Amino acid sequence: HIYAASEEDYFTFPSWARDRKLDYIWYHKDFKLMNVETLKWTQEISDHLPLEAIFQIGQPVINPFSQ
């Protein structure tokens, strides 16, 4: 669980005094979540901080470019 290290780092609301998680990223079970972070530089733009996630996605079963 990626939040386990420091859950408060992932609080997203309100952006000027974060005290709770209101924003989540839902993804398919076949994706592997590699990293997630809140984009704190956006705090003057919105009342929520966006989350940025990096996923590892497996190889496609069918490659449409192979012949």
mmCIF file of N, CA and C in Angstrom, residues 11 13 19 36-37 65:
data_model
loop_
_atom_site.group_PDB
_atom_site.id
_atom_site.type_symbol
_atom_site.label_atom_id
_atom_site.label_comp_id
_atom_site.label_asym_id
_atom_site.label_seq_id
_atom_site.Cartn_x
_atom_site.Cartn_y
_atom_site.Cartn_z
ATOM 1 N N PHE A 11 -2.727 13.864 1.454
ATOM 2 C CA PHE A 11 -3.916 14.676 1.688
ATOM 3 C C PHE A 11 -4.024 15.689 0.551
ATOM 4 N N PHE A 13 -6.982 18.024 0.245
ATOM 5 C CA PHE A 13 -7.988 19.073 0.432
ATOM 6 C C PHE A 13 -7.969 19.605 1.854
ATOM 7 N N ASP A 19 -5.834 18.532 5.105
ATOM 8 C CA ASP A 19 -6.118 17.752 6.304
ATOM 9 C C ASP A 19 -6.907 16.479 6.012
ATOM 10 N N VAL A 36 3.060 7.579 -6.654
ATOM 11 C CA VAL A 36 1.981 8.568 -6.664
ATOM 12 C C VAL A 36 2.425 9.739 -5.800
ATOM 13 N N GLU A 37 2.046 10.941 -6.227
ATOM 14 C CA GLU A 37 2.375 12.115 -5.431
ATOM 15 C C GLU A 37 1.327 13.198 -5.652
ATOM 16 N N PHE A 65 1.101 -4.358 -34.465
ATOM 17 C CA PHE A 65 2.119 -3.974 -35.414
ATOM 18 C C PHE A 65 2.970 -5.150 -35.897
#
